[in-house]
Amino acid sequence: MGLLWVLSILLGLAASTSLENAEEWQMWKAQHGKWYLSWGEEMERHRVWLTNREFIENHNKKADVHGYSLALNHFGDLTDEQFAEKYLTYRRITRRQRRALVQYQPPSGLVRDSVPYEVDWRKVNAVTPVQDQGWCGSSYAFSTVGAIEGAWAIKRGSLRNLSAQNIVDCSVMYGNLGCLGGNMYTSYEYVYKNSGVDDASYYPYTGVESSCAFVKAGVAARINGTKIIQLGNEEDLQVAVAEEGPVSVAVDASSSTFRFYQKGIYDSSDCSRLKVNHAMLLVGYGNITYQDYWIVKNSWGESWGMDGYILMARNMYNQCGIATDASYPTLGQRSSWSSFPQI
Ligand SMILES: *[C@@H]1O[C@H](CO)[C@@H](O)[C@H](O)[C@H]1NC(C)=O
Ligand SMILES: *[C@@H]1O[C@H](CO)[C@@H](O)[C@H](O)[C@H]1NC(C)=O
Ligand SMILES: *[C@@H]1O[C@H](CO)[C@@H](O)[C@H](O)[C@H]1NC(C)=O
């Protein structure tokens, strides 16, 4: 046993010295808790990591021109394809689903000039800490609970951590696919018909799909419906965020620049306005001189982006599709709770 151990260390040392930027690679692996099953896999991951590293370095040389910088974060050993397969699993709202939803109408007479030029729901304690979805395609579940948390905090005056795992495990019968993806429409439908969603402390996140373990006693919030923003309308989206609270959104996150985003205003011309594939939560918006942005909460941990958040270009022709599948839950009157359909 001891001998094998020494041997493997010697082998590892010998091998690692033959890798390009070996020291940095070892540090990166240690920092992100990475280990690989075989030497072959390690070689392959290292090769991918070098390619990503070079891509990021080149981008950062022109970070001023781009308006944002990149970082070699915990996705550094994945190719775009591997990343997309695991993480870009948001399933677009179908036309049928869209037709079934009530479209948000900004209050009449309310035009863009009369809504605040900046909103940040984090400042009034309507947003819970950033989570890490881990090795599970559950962005839709985090987006869903985030929007309900916001509505509950703003309209009921209490901020609670709601259970994304509850959505992952239990909305499968409504059409979501657990860790393989889903959307917010289906998740809201589940929460509505289930008469609530559990508090995260009753139903903690595991990042693995299991059979539904919903506990009625753990219900921390309920909804009575959903509204959807007119497709592509960023003006309505802005008013909705200002008037109603955090809004669930989906974007095209398939560019390497997105997954390696570090800070600044993300502005990319190579993302699609229609092929949205990753769900997040809009918690506000703002502007710096000459540039409008959205403040978006992601579910890739606090070390990703700006403490887990990304600022995305706003009023740039619905860039990356941020206003393509935007929706939020409505809570209704307290008195109507008892008339909710029970399962
Ligand atoms: C929500 O969870 C965080 C940890 O992620 C904790 O610090 C916070 O107190 C929780 N909030 C509530 C209202 O339970
Ligand atoms: C954002 O826009 C508003 C309204 O045009 C302006 O008053 C404000 O100074 C801008 N903020 C920044 C930081 O440029
Ligand atoms: C939800 O409640 C609000 C306020 O009571 C009401 O206006 C709305 O029609 C309700 N929505 C549904 C789908 O029941």
Short mmCIF file of C-alpha atoms and ligand atoms in Angstrom, two decimals:
data_model
loop_
_atom_site.label_atom_id
_atom_site.label_comp_id
_atom_site.label_asym_id
_atom_site.label_seq_id
_atom_site.Cartn_x
_atom_site.Cartn_y
_atom_site.Cartn_z
CA MET A 1 0.00 0.00 0.00
CA GLY A 2 2.68 2.44 1.12
CA LEU A 3 4.87 1.54 -1.80
CA LEU A 4 2.04 2.03 -4.28
CA TRP A 5 1.37 5.40 -2.81
CA VAL A 6 4.98 6.51 -3.13
CA LEU A 7 5.07 5.11 -6.63
CA SER A 8 1.96 6.99 -7.68
CA ILE A 9 3.35 10.22 -6.27
CA LEU A 10 6.61 9.70 -8.16
CA LEU A 11 4.70 8.90 -11.31
CA GLY A 12 2.47 11.90 -10.78
CA LEU A 13 5.45 14.18 -10.30
CA ALA A 14 7.25 12.83 -13.31
CA ALA A 15 4.15 13.16 -15.41
CA SER A 16 3.10 16.56 -14.14
CA THR A 17 6.47 18.10 -14.98
CA SER A 18 5.83 17.14 -18.57
CA LEU A 19 2.59 19.14 -18.63
CA GLU A 20 2.56 22.69 -19.86
CA ASN A 21 1.97 25.22 -17.04
CA ALA A 22 2.00 22.27 -14.65
CA GLU A 23 2.25 24.30 -11.47
CA GLU A 24 -0.67 26.53 -12.37
CA TRP A 25 -2.68 23.46 -13.38
CA GLN A 26 -2.02 21.80 -10.01
CA MET A 27 -3.06 24.97 -8.22
CA TRP A 28 -6.20 25.32 -10.30
CA LYS A 29 -7.14 21.69 -9.58
CA ALA A 30 -6.55 22.15 -5.85
CA GLN A 31 -8.51 25.39 -5.76
CA HIS A 32 -11.55 23.80 -7.40
CA GLY A 33 -11.28 20.38 -5.79
CA LYS A 34 -10.72 18.60 -9.10
CA TRP A 35 -9.40 15.10 -9.44
CA TYR A 36 -9.62 12.65 -12.30
CA LEU A 37 -10.09 8.93 -12.46
CA SER A 38 -7.26 8.17 -14.82
CA TRP A 39 -4.09 9.70 -16.14
CA GLY A 40 -5.64 9.67 -19.59
CA GLU A 41 -8.52 11.80 -18.39
CA GLU A 42 -6.14 14.14 -16.61
CA MET A 43 -4.19 14.66 -19.84
CA GLU A 44 -7.39 15.36 -21.75
CA ARG A 45 -8.71 17.82 -19.13
CA HIS A 46 -5.36 19.53 -19.01
CA ARG A 47 -5.38 19.99 -22.78
CA VAL A 48 -8.89 21.51 -22.65
CA TRP A 49 -7.83 23.71 -19.74
CA LEU A 50 -4.86 25.05 -21.74
CA THR A 51 -7.15 25.95 -24.64
CA ASN A 52 -9.58 27.73 -22.31
CA ARG A 53 -6.71 29.45 -20.55
CA GLU A 54 -5.41 30.85 -23.81
CA PHE A 55 -8.90 31.95 -24.89
CA ILE A 56 -9.36 33.81 -21.59
CA GLU A 57 -5.93 35.45 -21.74
CA ASN A 58 -6.59 36.71 -25.23
CA HIS A 59 -9.98 38.09 -24.26
CA ASN A 60 -8.59 39.82 -21.18
CA LYS A 61 -5.91 41.60 -23.19
CA LYS A 62 -8.82 43.49 -24.77
CA ALA A 63 -11.10 43.52 -21.73
CA ASP A 64 -11.50 47.31 -22.00
CA VAL A 65 -12.79 47.02 -25.55
CA HIS A 66 -15.15 44.16 -24.63
CA GLY A 67 -16.36 45.91 -21.49
CA TYR A 68 -15.98 42.79 -19.34
CA SER A 69 -13.28 40.35 -18.29
CA LEU A 70 -13.12 36.56 -18.00
CA ALA A 71 -11.73 34.18 -15.38
CA LEU A 72 -10.50 30.60 -15.51
CA ASN A 73 -13.19 29.43 -13.08
CA HIS A 74 -14.37 25.92 -12.13
CA PHE A 75 -15.61 25.30 -15.70
CA GLY A 76 -12.02 25.56 -16.96
CA ASP A 77 -11.60 21.87 -17.77
CA LEU A 78 -14.73 21.52 -19.92
CA THR A 79 -15.19 22.02 -23.65
CA ASP A 80 -18.14 24.08 -24.87
CA GLU A 81 -19.91 20.85 -25.85
CA GLN A 82 -19.38 19.16 -22.49
CA PHE A 83 -20.51 22.29 -20.72
CA ALA A 84 -23.62 22.66 -22.84
CA GLU A 85 -24.63 19.05 -22.40
CA LYS A 86 -24.64 19.34 -18.61
CA TYR A 87 -25.61 22.94 -17.93
CA LEU A 88 -27.47 24.40 -20.89
CA THR A 89 -30.56 22.32 -20.32
CA TYR A 90 -33.26 24.96 -20.04
CA ARG A 91 -36.16 23.91 -22.24
CA ARG A 92 -37.92 26.77 -23.99
CA ILE A 93 -41.53 27.56 -23.22
CA THR A 94 -43.60 26.11 -26.04
CA ARG A 95 -46.09 28.17 -28.00
CA ARG A 96 -48.90 26.26 -26.34
CA GLN A 97 -47.54 27.05 -22.88
CA ARG A 98 -47.04 30.69 -23.83
CA ARG A 99 -50.63 31.00 -25.03
CA ALA A 100 -51.86 29.58 -21.73
CA LEU A 101 -50.09 32.29 -19.75
CA VAL A 102 -51.38 35.74 -18.92
CA GLN A 103 -49.24 38.41 -20.55
CA TYR A 104 -47.96 41.15 -18.31
CA GLN A 105 -49.47 44.56 -19.03
CA PRO A 106 -47.57 47.51 -17.56
CA PRO A 107 -49.96 49.78 -15.61
CA SER A 108 -51.52 52.18 -18.11
CA GLY A 109 -49.80 55.51 -18.32
CA LEU A 110 -46.61 54.08 -16.90
CA VAL A 111 -43.85 54.69 -19.39
CA ARG A 112 -40.19 53.91 -19.13
CA ASP A 113 -39.34 57.48 -18.11
CA SER A 114 -41.49 57.27 -15.02
CA VAL A 115 -40.05 54.04 -13.60
CA PRO A 116 -36.85 54.29 -11.57
CA TYR A 117 -33.67 54.32 -13.66
CA GLU A 118 -32.17 51.81 -11.33
CA VAL A 119 -33.59 48.98 -9.21
CA ASP A 120 -31.77 46.41 -7.09
CA TRP A 121 -33.98 44.07 -5.08
CA ARG A 122 -30.95 42.81 -3.13
CA LYS A 123 -30.84 46.15 -1.34
CA VAL A 124 -34.23 45.64 0.26
CA ASN A 125 -33.57 42.06 1.31
CA ALA A 126 -35.73 40.38 -1.32
CA VAL A 127 -33.04 38.05 -2.67
CA THR A 128 -31.51 34.99 -0.95
CA PRO A 129 -27.81 34.02 -1.18
CA VAL A 130 -26.44 32.69 -4.48
CA GLN A 131 -26.55 28.88 -4.73
CA ASP A 132 -24.50 26.38 -6.71
CA GLN A 133 -26.53 23.96 -8.81
CA GLY A 134 -23.52 21.62 -8.98
CA TRP A 135 -23.42 18.79 -11.51
CA CYS A 136 -27.15 19.02 -12.27
CA GLY A 137 -29.06 20.83 -15.03
CA SER A 138 -31.39 22.56 -12.56
CA SER A 139 -31.07 26.26 -13.43
CA TYR A 140 -34.84 26.35 -14.07
CA ALA A 141 -35.52 25.26 -10.46
CA PHE A 142 -33.30 27.98 -8.97
CA SER A 143 -34.85 30.58 -11.25
CA THR A 144 -38.32 29.48 -10.16
CA VAL A 145 -37.70 29.53 -6.41
CA GLY A 146 -35.77 32.80 -6.74
CA ALA A 147 -38.75 34.55 -8.31
CA ILE A 148 -41.14 33.16 -5.67
CA GLU A 149 -38.73 34.17 -2.89
CA GLY A 150 -38.67 37.71 -4.29
CA ALA A 151 -42.45 37.97 -4.61
CA TRP A 152 -42.91 36.54 -1.12
CA ALA A 153 -40.40 38.94 0.41
CA ILE A 154 -41.89 41.99 -1.32
CA LYS A 155 -45.59 41.16 -0.97
CA ARG A 156 -45.60 39.16 2.26
CA GLY A 157 -42.69 40.84 3.98
CA SER A 158 -40.65 37.75 4.72
CA LEU A 159 -37.61 36.39 2.89
CA ARG A 160 -37.35 32.60 2.91
CA ASN A 161 -35.01 30.14 1.26
CA LEU A 162 -37.21 27.99 -0.93
CA SER A 163 -36.33 24.49 -2.05
CA ALA A 164 -34.99 24.07 -5.58
CA GLN A 165 -34.68 20.33 -4.86
CA ASN A 166 -38.45 20.21 -4.29
CA ILE A 167 -38.89 21.47 -7.86
CA VAL A 168 -36.21 19.15 -9.31
CA ASP A 169 -37.72 16.03 -7.73
CA CYS A 170 -41.43 16.76 -7.90
CA SER A 171 -42.13 18.69 -11.12
CA VAL A 172 -41.16 15.69 -13.26
CA MET A 173 -44.79 14.61 -13.48
CA TYR A 174 -45.60 18.02 -15.00
CA GLY A 175 -42.99 17.66 -17.74
CA ASN A 176 -39.65 18.78 -16.31
CA LEU A 177 -36.70 16.39 -16.47
CA GLY A 178 -35.05 16.70 -13.06
CA CYS A 179 -31.31 17.23 -13.47
CA LEU A 180 -31.68 16.95 -17.24
CA GLY A 181 -33.52 20.25 -17.50
CA GLY A 182 -36.90 21.93 -17.50
CA ASN A 183 -38.50 25.36 -17.50
CA MET A 184 -40.14 27.82 -15.13
CA TYR A 185 -43.58 27.54 -16.69
CA THR A 186 -43.79 23.87 -15.74
CA SER A 187 -42.28 24.58 -12.31
CA TYR A 188 -44.80 27.31 -11.50
CA GLU A 189 -47.57 25.00 -12.60
CA TYR A 190 -46.27 22.40 -10.16
CA VAL A 191 -46.03 24.90 -7.26
CA TYR A 192 -49.52 26.18 -7.99
CA LYS A 193 -51.14 22.76 -8.22
CA ASN A 194 -49.15 21.43 -5.28
CA SER A 195 -50.36 24.36 -3.14
CA GLY A 196 -46.86 25.47 -2.32
CA VAL A 197 -43.16 24.80 -2.25
CA ASP A 198 -41.10 23.68 0.74
CA ASP A 199 -38.64 25.75 2.71
CA ALA A 200 -35.08 24.77 1.76
CA SER A 201 -34.39 23.66 5.33
CA TYR A 202 -37.19 21.04 5.03
CA TYR A 203 -36.04 19.93 1.61
CA PRO A 204 -32.30 20.65 1.18
CA TYR A 205 -30.53 20.72 -2.16
CA THR A 206 -28.59 17.57 -3.12
CA GLY A 207 -28.05 18.18 -6.83
CA VAL A 208 -29.20 14.65 -7.62
CA GLU A 209 -32.70 13.80 -8.81
CA SER A 210 -34.56 11.62 -6.30
CA SER A 211 -38.17 10.63 -5.77
CA CYS A 212 -40.42 13.44 -4.58
CA ALA A 213 -40.15 14.01 -0.82
CA PHE A 214 -42.42 17.03 -0.50
CA VAL A 215 -43.52 17.72 3.09
CA LYS A 216 -46.75 19.63 3.51
CA ALA A 217 -45.63 21.01 6.87
CA GLY A 218 -42.58 22.51 5.19
CA VAL A 219 -44.50 24.77 2.79
CA ALA A 220 -43.04 28.27 2.93
CA ALA A 221 -44.72 29.98 -0.05
CA ARG A 222 -47.60 29.59 -2.47
CA ILE A 223 -48.50 31.19 -5.77
CA ASN A 224 -51.79 31.67 -7.59
CA GLY A 225 -50.53 32.13 -11.13
CA THR A 226 -47.84 33.34 -13.51
CA LYS A 227 -47.45 36.21 -15.91
CA ILE A 228 -45.21 36.27 -18.94
CA ILE A 229 -43.53 39.31 -20.47
CA GLN A 230 -44.32 39.99 -24.12
CA LEU A 231 -41.69 38.19 -26.17
CA GLY A 232 -38.60 40.36 -26.58
CA ASN A 233 -40.04 43.46 -24.90
CA GLU A 234 -37.28 44.83 -22.65
CA GLU A 235 -39.31 47.92 -21.79
CA ASP A 236 -42.12 45.82 -20.31
CA LEU A 237 -39.48 43.67 -18.61
CA GLN A 238 -37.98 46.74 -16.95
CA VAL A 239 -41.37 47.91 -15.71
CA ALA A 240 -42.18 44.42 -14.45
CA VAL A 241 -38.94 44.22 -12.45
CA ALA A 242 -39.55 47.68 -10.99
CA GLU A 243 -43.24 47.14 -10.20
CA GLU A 244 -43.46 43.46 -9.33
CA GLY A 245 -40.03 42.23 -8.22
CA PRO A 246 -37.47 39.68 -9.45
CA VAL A 247 -38.36 38.01 -12.76
CA SER A 248 -37.33 34.58 -14.05
CA VAL A 249 -35.45 34.78 -17.35
CA ALA A 250 -33.61 32.49 -19.73
CA VAL A 251 -30.67 33.40 -21.95
CA ASP A 252 -28.42 31.86 -24.57
CA ALA A 253 -25.37 31.04 -22.46
CA SER A 254 -23.55 28.91 -25.00
CA SER A 255 -20.64 31.26 -25.68
CA SER A 256 -17.42 30.51 -23.77
CA THR A 257 -17.41 34.16 -22.76
CA PHE A 258 -20.55 33.56 -20.75
CA ARG A 259 -19.38 30.64 -18.66
CA PHE A 260 -16.02 32.32 -17.99
CA TYR A 261 -17.56 35.73 -17.23
CA GLN A 262 -15.81 37.52 -14.37
CA LYS A 263 -16.93 41.18 -14.19
CA GLY A 264 -18.12 44.14 -16.23
CA ILE A 265 -21.17 44.43 -18.48
CA TYR A 266 -21.58 41.30 -20.57
CA ASP A 267 -22.15 42.39 -24.15
CA SER A 268 -21.89 39.68 -26.76
CA SER A 269 -22.93 39.77 -30.38
CA ASP A 270 -22.61 36.01 -30.85
CA CYS A 271 -25.49 34.85 -28.67
CA SER A 272 -28.95 34.05 -29.96
CA ARG A 273 -32.11 35.97 -29.09
CA LEU A 274 -34.30 32.93 -29.52
CA LYS A 275 -32.30 29.81 -28.63
CA VAL A 276 -32.30 30.40 -24.88
CA ASN A 277 -30.80 27.53 -22.89
CA HIS A 278 -30.03 28.69 -19.34
CA ALA A 279 -32.37 30.06 -16.68
CA MET A 280 -31.48 32.78 -14.18
CA LEU A 281 -33.17 35.44 -12.07
CA LEU A 282 -33.41 39.13 -12.92
CA VAL A 283 -33.10 41.07 -9.66
CA GLY A 284 -32.69 44.60 -10.98
CA TYR A 285 -31.22 46.89 -13.58
CA GLY A 286 -29.22 50.08 -13.84
CA ASN A 287 -26.98 52.15 -16.06
CA ILE A 288 -23.55 53.56 -16.11
CA THR A 289 -22.79 56.35 -18.53
CA TYR A 290 -23.98 55.29 -22.00
CA GLN A 291 -24.70 51.72 -21.00
CA ASP A 292 -27.81 50.08 -19.59
CA TYR A 293 -27.54 46.71 -17.85
CA TRP A 294 -29.59 44.03 -16.17
CA ILE A 295 -28.52 42.60 -12.80
CA VAL A 296 -28.88 38.82 -13.03
CA LYS A 297 -28.51 36.19 -10.30
CA ASN A 298 -26.98 32.94 -11.49
CA SER A 299 -26.83 29.53 -9.77
CA TRP A 300 -23.18 28.66 -10.41
CA GLY A 301 -21.90 29.51 -6.95
CA GLU A 302 -20.59 32.74 -5.42
CA SER A 303 -17.16 32.37 -7.00
CA TRP A 304 -18.61 32.67 -10.50
CA GLY A 305 -18.89 36.18 -12.03
CA MET A 306 -19.47 39.08 -9.67
CA ASP A 307 -20.17 37.20 -6.42
CA GLY A 308 -22.43 34.88 -8.39
CA TYR A 309 -24.09 37.65 -10.45
CA ILE A 310 -23.71 38.90 -14.00
CA LEU A 311 -24.47 42.32 -15.45
CA MET A 312 -25.89 41.89 -18.94
CA ALA A 313 -26.37 44.50 -21.69
CA ARG A 314 -29.89 45.99 -21.58
CA ASN A 315 -31.83 47.61 -24.42
CA MET A 316 -29.51 45.99 -26.94
CA TYR A 317 -32.26 44.39 -29.05
CA ASN A 318 -33.03 41.69 -26.48
CA GLN A 319 -29.43 40.53 -26.40
CA CYS A 320 -28.97 36.81 -25.61
CA GLY A 321 -32.76 36.55 -25.39
CA ILE A 322 -33.12 37.96 -21.91
CA ALA A 323 -36.71 39.05 -22.65
CA THR A 324 -37.61 35.94 -24.65
CA ASP A 325 -38.96 33.69 -21.86
CA ALA A 326 -39.35 36.13 -18.95
CA SER A 327 -42.03 35.33 -16.37
CA TYR A 328 -42.89 35.86 -12.72
CA PRO A 329 -45.33 34.34 -10.22
CA THR A 330 -48.36 36.10 -8.79
CA LEU A 331 -49.37 35.47 -5.21
CA GLY A 332 -53.00 36.56 -5.01
CA GLN A 333 -54.90 37.38 -1.86
CA ARG A 334 -54.09 35.64 1.36
CA SER A 335 -57.76 34.70 1.75
CA SER A 336 -57.69 32.74 -1.48
CA TRP A 337 -55.15 30.25 -0.06
CA SER A 338 -57.78 27.93 1.30
CA SER A 339 -59.44 27.61 -2.10
CA PHE A 340 -56.27 26.35 -3.79
CA PRO A 341 -56.68 22.96 -5.39
CA GLN A 342 -55.14 20.30 -3.17
CA ILE A 343 -53.33 17.26 -4.43
C1 LIG B 1 -31.07 31.22 3.93
O1 LIG B 1 -29.89 30.46 3.77
C2 LIG B 1 -28.70 31.17 4.12
C3 LIG B 1 -27.53 30.26 3.82
O2 LIG B 1 -27.50 29.97 2.45
C4 LIG B 1 -28.74 31.59 5.57
O3 LIG B 1 -27.59 32.35 5.87
C5 LIG B 1 -29.98 32.43 5.81
O4 LIG B 1 -30.09 32.73 7.17
C6 LIG B 1 -31.23 31.69 5.35
N1 LIG B 1 -32.37 32.57 5.47
C7 LIG B 1 -33.47 32.24 6.12
C8 LIG B 1 -34.55 33.27 6.17
O5 LIG B 1 -33.61 31.15 6.64
C1 LIG B 2 -28.37 56.68 -15.45
O1 LIG B 2 -29.36 57.36 -16.21
C2 LIG B 2 -30.03 58.41 -15.48
C3 LIG B 2 -31.19 58.92 -16.31
O2 LIG B 2 -30.79 59.19 -17.63
C4 LIG B 2 -29.04 59.48 -15.09
O3 LIG B 2 -29.68 60.50 -14.34
C5 LIG B 2 -27.94 58.84 -14.26
O4 LIG B 2 -26.94 59.78 -13.96
C6 LIG B 2 -27.32 57.64 -14.98
N1 LIG B 2 -26.42 56.98 -14.05
C7 LIG B 2 -25.13 56.87 -14.29
C8 LIG B 2 -24.32 56.17 -13.23
O5 LIG B 2 -24.61 57.26 -15.31
C1 LIG B 3 -54.50 35.71 -8.20
O1 LIG B 3 -54.93 36.65 -7.23
C2 LIG B 3 -55.13 37.95 -7.74
C3 LIG B 3 -55.43 38.87 -6.57
O2 LIG B 3 -56.35 38.30 -5.71
C4 LIG B 3 -56.27 37.92 -8.75
O3 LIG B 3 -56.45 39.22 -9.29
C5 LIG B 3 -55.91 36.94 -9.86
O4 LIG B 3 -57.00 36.82 -10.76
C6 LIG B 3 -55.58 35.58 -9.28
N1 LIG B 3 -55.07 34.74 -10.35
C7 LIG B 3 -55.49 33.49 -10.53
C8 LIG B 3 -54.88 32.76 -11.67
O5 LIG B 3 -56.34 32.97 -9.82
#
